[in-house]
Short mmCIF file of C-alpha atoms in Angstrom, two decimals:
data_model
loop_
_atom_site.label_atom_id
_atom_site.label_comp_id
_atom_site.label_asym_id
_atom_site.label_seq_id
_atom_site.Cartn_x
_atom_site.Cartn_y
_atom_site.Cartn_z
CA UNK A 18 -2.26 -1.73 14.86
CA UNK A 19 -5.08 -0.47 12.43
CA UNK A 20 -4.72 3.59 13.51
CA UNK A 21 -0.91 2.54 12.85
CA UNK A 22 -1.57 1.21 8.68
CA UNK A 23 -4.17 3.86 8.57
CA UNK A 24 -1.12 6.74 9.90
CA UNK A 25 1.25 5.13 7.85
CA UNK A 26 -0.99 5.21 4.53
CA UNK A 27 -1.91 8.97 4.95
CA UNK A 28 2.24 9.12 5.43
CA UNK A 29 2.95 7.27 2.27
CA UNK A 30 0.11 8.99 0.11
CA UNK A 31 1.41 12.35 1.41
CA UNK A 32 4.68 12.02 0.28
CA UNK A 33 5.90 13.87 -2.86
CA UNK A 34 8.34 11.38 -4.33
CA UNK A 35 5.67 8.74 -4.38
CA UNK A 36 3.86 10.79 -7.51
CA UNK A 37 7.06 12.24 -8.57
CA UNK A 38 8.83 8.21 -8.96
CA UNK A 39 5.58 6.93 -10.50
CA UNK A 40 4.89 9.56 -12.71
CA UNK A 41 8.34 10.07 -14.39
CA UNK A 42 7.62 6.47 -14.82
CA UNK A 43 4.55 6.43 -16.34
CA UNK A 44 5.89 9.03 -18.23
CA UNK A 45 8.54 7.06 -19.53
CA UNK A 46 6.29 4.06 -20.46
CA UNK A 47 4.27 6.80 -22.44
CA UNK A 48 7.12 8.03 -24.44
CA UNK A 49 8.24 3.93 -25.28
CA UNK A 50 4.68 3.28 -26.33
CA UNK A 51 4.16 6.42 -28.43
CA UNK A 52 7.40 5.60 -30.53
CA UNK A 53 6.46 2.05 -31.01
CA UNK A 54 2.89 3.09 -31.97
CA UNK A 55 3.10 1.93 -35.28
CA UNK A 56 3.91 -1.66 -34.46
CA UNK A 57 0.58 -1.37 -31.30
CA UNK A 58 -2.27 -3.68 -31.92
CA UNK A 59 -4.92 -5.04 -29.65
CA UNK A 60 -2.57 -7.45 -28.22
CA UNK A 61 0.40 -4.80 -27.25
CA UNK A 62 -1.43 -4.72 -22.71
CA UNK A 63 -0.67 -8.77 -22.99
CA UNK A 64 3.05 -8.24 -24.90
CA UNK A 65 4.52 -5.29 -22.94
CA UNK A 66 3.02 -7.67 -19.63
CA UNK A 67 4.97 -10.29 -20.55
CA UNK A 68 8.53 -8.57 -21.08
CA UNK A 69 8.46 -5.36 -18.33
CA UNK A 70 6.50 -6.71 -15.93
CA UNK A 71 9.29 -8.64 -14.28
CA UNK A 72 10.59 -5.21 -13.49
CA UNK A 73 7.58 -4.63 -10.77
CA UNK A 74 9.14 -6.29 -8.30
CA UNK A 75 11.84 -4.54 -8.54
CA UNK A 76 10.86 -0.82 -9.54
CA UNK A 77 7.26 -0.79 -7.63
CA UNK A 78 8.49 -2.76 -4.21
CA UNK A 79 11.87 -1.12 -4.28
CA UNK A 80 10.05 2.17 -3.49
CA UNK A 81 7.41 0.67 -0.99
CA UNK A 82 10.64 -0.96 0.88
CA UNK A 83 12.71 1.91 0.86
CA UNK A 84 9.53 4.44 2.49
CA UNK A 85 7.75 1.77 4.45
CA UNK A 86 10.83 -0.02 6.21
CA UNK A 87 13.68 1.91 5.34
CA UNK A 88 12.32 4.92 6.40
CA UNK A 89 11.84 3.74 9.97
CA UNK A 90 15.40 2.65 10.17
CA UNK A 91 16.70 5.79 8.53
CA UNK A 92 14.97 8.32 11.33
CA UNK A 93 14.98 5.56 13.92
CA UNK A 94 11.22 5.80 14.07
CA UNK A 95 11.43 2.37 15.27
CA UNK A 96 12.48 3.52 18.54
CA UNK A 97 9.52 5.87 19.00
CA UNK A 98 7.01 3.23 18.24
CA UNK A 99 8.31 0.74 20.94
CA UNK A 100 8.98 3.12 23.12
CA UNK A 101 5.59 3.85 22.98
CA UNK A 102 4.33 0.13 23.74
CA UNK A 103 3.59 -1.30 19.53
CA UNK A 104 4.40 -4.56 19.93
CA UNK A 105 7.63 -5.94 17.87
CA UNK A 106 4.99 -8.67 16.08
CA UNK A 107 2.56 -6.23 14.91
CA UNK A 108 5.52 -3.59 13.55
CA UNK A 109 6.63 -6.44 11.57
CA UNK A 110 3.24 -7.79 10.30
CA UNK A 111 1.73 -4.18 9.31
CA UNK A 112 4.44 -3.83 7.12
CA UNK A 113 4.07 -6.39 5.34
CA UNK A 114 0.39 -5.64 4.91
CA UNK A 115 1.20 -2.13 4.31
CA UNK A 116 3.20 -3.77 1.41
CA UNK A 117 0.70 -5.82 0.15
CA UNK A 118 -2.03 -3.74 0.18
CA UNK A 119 -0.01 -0.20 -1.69
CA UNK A 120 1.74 -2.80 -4.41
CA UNK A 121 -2.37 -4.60 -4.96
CA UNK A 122 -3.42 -0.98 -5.64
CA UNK A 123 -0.45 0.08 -7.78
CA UNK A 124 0.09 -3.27 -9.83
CA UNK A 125 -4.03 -3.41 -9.93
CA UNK A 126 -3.55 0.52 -11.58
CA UNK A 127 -0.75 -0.80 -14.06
CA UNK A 128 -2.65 -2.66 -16.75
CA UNK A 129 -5.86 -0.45 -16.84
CA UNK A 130 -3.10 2.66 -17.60
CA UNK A 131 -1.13 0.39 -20.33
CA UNK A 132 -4.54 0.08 -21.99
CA UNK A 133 -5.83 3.63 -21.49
CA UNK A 134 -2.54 4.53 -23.10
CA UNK A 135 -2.87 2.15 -26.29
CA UNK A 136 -6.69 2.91 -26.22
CA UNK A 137 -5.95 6.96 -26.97
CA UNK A 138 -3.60 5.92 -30.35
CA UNK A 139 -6.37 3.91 -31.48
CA UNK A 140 -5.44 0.11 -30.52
CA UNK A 141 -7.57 -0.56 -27.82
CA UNK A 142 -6.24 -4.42 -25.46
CA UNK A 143 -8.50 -7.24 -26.36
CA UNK A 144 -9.73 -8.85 -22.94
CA UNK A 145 -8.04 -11.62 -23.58
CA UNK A 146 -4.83 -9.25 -24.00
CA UNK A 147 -5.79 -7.44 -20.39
CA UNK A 148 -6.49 -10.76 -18.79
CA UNK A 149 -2.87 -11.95 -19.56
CA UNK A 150 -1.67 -8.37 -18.23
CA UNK A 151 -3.17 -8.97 -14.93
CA UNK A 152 -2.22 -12.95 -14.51
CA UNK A 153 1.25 -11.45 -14.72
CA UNK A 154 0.54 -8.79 -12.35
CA UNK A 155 -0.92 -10.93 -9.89
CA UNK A 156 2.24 -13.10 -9.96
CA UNK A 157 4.88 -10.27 -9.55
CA UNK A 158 2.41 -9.30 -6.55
CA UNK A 159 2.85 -12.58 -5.32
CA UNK A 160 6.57 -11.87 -5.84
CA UNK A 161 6.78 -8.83 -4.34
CA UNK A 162 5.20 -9.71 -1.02
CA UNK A 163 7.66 -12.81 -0.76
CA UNK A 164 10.97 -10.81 -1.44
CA UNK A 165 9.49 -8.02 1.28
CA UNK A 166 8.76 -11.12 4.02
CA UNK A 167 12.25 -12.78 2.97
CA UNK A 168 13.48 -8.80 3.14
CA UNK A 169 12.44 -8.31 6.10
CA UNK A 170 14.40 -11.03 8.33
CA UNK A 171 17.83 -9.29 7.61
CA UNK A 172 15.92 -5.64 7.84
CA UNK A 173 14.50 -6.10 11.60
CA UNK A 174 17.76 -8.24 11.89
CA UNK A 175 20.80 -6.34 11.02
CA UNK A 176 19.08 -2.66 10.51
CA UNK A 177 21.42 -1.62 8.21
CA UNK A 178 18.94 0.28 5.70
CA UNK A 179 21.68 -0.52 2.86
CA UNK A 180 21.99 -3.64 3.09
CA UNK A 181 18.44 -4.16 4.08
CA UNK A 182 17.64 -2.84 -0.11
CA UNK A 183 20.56 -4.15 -1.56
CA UNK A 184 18.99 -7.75 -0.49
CA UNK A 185 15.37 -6.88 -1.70
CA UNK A 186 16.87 -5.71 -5.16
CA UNK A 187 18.61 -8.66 -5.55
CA UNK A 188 15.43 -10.86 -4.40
CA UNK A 189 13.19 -8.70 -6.35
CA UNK A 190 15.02 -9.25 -9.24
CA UNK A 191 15.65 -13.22 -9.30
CA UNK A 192 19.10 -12.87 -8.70
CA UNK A 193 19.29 -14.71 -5.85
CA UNK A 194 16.61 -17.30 -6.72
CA UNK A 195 18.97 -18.18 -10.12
CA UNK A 196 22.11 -18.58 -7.87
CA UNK A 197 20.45 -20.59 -5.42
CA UNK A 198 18.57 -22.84 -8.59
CA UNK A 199 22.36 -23.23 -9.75
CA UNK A 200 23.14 -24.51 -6.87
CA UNK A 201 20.43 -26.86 -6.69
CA UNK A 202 21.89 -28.33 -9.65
CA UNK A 203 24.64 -29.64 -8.02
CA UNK A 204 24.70 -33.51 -8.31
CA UNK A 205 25.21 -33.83 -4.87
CA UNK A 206 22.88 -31.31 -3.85
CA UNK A 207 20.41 -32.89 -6.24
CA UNK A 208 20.87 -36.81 -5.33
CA UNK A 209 20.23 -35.71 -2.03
CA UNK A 210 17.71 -33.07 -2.13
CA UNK A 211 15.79 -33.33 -5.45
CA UNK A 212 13.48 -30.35 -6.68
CA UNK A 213 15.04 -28.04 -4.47
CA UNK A 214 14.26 -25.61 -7.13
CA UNK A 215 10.73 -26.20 -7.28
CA UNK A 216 9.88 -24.13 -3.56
CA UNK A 217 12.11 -21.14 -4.46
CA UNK A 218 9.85 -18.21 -5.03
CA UNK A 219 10.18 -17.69 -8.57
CA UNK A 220 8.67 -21.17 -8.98
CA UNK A 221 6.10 -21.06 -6.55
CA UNK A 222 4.52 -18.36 -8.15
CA UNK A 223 5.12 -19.39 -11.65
CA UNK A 224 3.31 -22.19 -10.73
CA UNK A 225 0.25 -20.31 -8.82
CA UNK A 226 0.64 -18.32 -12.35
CA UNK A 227 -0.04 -21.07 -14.38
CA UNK A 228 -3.19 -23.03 -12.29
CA UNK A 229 -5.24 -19.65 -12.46
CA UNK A 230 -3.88 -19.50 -16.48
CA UNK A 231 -4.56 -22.64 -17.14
CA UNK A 232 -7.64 -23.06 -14.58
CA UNK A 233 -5.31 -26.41 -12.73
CA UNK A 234 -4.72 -27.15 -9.40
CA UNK A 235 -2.59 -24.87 -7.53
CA UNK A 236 -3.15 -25.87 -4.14
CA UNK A 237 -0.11 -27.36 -3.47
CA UNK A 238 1.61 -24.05 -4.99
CA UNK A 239 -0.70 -21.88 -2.97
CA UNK A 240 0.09 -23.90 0.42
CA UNK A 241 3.78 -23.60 -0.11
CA UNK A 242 3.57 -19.60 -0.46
CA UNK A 243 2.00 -19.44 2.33
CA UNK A 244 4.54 -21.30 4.14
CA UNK A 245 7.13 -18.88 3.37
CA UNK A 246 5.26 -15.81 4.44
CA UNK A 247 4.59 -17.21 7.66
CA UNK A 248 7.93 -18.76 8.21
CA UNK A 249 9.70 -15.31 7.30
CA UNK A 250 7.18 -13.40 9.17
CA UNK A 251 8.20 -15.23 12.37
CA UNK A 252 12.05 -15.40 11.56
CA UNK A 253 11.41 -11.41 11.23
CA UNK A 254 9.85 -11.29 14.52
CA UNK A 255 12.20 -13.59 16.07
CA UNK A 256 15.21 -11.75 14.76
CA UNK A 257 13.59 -8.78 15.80
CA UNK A 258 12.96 -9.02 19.32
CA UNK A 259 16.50 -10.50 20.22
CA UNK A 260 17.83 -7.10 18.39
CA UNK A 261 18.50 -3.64 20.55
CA UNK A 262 16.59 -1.21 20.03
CA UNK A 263 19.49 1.13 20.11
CA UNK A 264 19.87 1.86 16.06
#
C-alpha cells in the first residue's frame, strides 16, 4: 500500500496541470490583493480567511478528486491494480490518505502565501491575523476529507467519474448539507429526530472549529468526525467490492 501513495504522489507532483491550476490561482489571488492594496492592513491573512476560504473545499479538493479518483476511473486504472492483487480496502483507504495528506500540504501552503503576498506591499498579518487564517484552514481540511470519504461511496459505487464530481462539488460546497439542514427543519422530522442538523458535516467541523478557537471541549465534535470517516470508508469498501470490475 505504501510503494502505492508513494507511486501515486510522484504521479500527482509530476503532473503539469497541478502547477498550472494552482498557479493561475495564486495568480489570481495576487491580482485581487494588489488592487485592494490600499484598503490591506495587518489584519487582511485573518479577513480574506474568513470570506474565500470556504472555496477550498471546493477549488483545492475538486482537483485532488478529479486526479486521485477520477483519474483511475477515467483510464480504468482500477482494473490494473486489482488485477494485479491491491486489495479493494486499501485502494479505497490510500485515497483518502492520498487526499488528506496533498490538501494538509496545500491548505498548510495557503496562509503563509496570503501573508508573503501582503508582507511584499508593506502590511505584514499580525499572528493573531495568521492564527485565524489557519483555524479556518484546518476546518475546510476537516471538510474536505469528509466530502472525499462521503464522495467516495457513490465513486467506488456507481463509477461514473461525472457523477462521482458533480456529488463532491455539491458536498464541497454545502449544498447538500443546507438542503438536508432544511429538511431537518421539518416539524415532523424535528419532533422526531431533534438536532439532526447538529452531525451534518458543516456542523461538526464548525464545532471542532470553535473548541480549538475558543480552547473548549471538542471531544464530542471530534468523536463524531471520526464516525463518519470510518462509516463512509467502509460503505466505500462495501459498495466497492459488490461492484464489477468491468468499468
Amino acid at each position: 500500500m505504501f510503494n502505492y501513495i508513494r507511486a501515486e504522489v510522484y504521479r500527482v507532483l509530476h503532473k503539469k496541470s497541478l502547477y498550472i491550476y494552482f498557479g493561475c490561482i495564486a495568480v489570481g489571488y495576487t491580482l485581487l490583493t494588489l488592487i485592494s492594496a490600499g484598503a490591506a492592513n495587518e489584519t487582511s491573512v485573518g479577513r480574506d480567511a474568513a470570506n474565500l476560504f470556504f472555496l477550498l473545499p471546493a477549488v483545492v479538493g475538486g482537483y485532488l478528486f478529479a486526479t486521485l479518483l477520477g483519474d483511475d476511473l477515467s483510464s480504468k486504472n482500477l482494473t490494473t491494480l486489482i488485477g494485479f492483487g491491491m486489495n479493494k480496502a486499501k485502494i479505497v483507504v490510500s485515497k483518502l490518505l492520498l487526499v488528506a495528506g496533498l490538501s494538509a500540504v496545500i491548505l498548510g501552503i495557503t496562509p503563509l502565501f496570503m501573508a508573503g503576498i501582503y508582507a511584499v506591499i508593506g502590511h505584514s498579518p499580525s499572528t493573531a491575523s495568521l492564527e485565524g487564517a489557519y483555524t479556518e484552514s484546518f476546518s475546510m481540511w476537516l471538510t474536505l476529507i469528509a466530502c472525499t470519504a462521503i464522495a467516495s461511496i457513490a465513486t467506488y459505487g456507481l463509477q461514473r467519474v461525472t457523477f462521482a464530481m458533480v456529488l463532491y462539488l455539491l458536498l464541497a460546497l454545502r449544498v447538500i448539507d443546507q438542503l438536508l439542514s432544511m429538511v431537518f427543519s421539518w416539524n415532523l422530522i424535528r419532533d422526531l429526530a431533534p438536532n439532526l442538523s447538529d452531525y451534518l458535516v458543516t456542523s461538526i467541523t464548525s464545532r471542532i472549529q470553535l473548541g480549538a478557537t475558543l480552547d473548549g471541549t471538542m471531544l464530542a465534535a471530534i468523536i463524531e468526525y471520526g464516525v463518519v470517516l470510518v462509516v463512509a470508508t467502509v460503505l466505500s469498501v462495501i459498495v466497492f467490492n459488490k461492484k464489477e470490475s468491468e468499468f
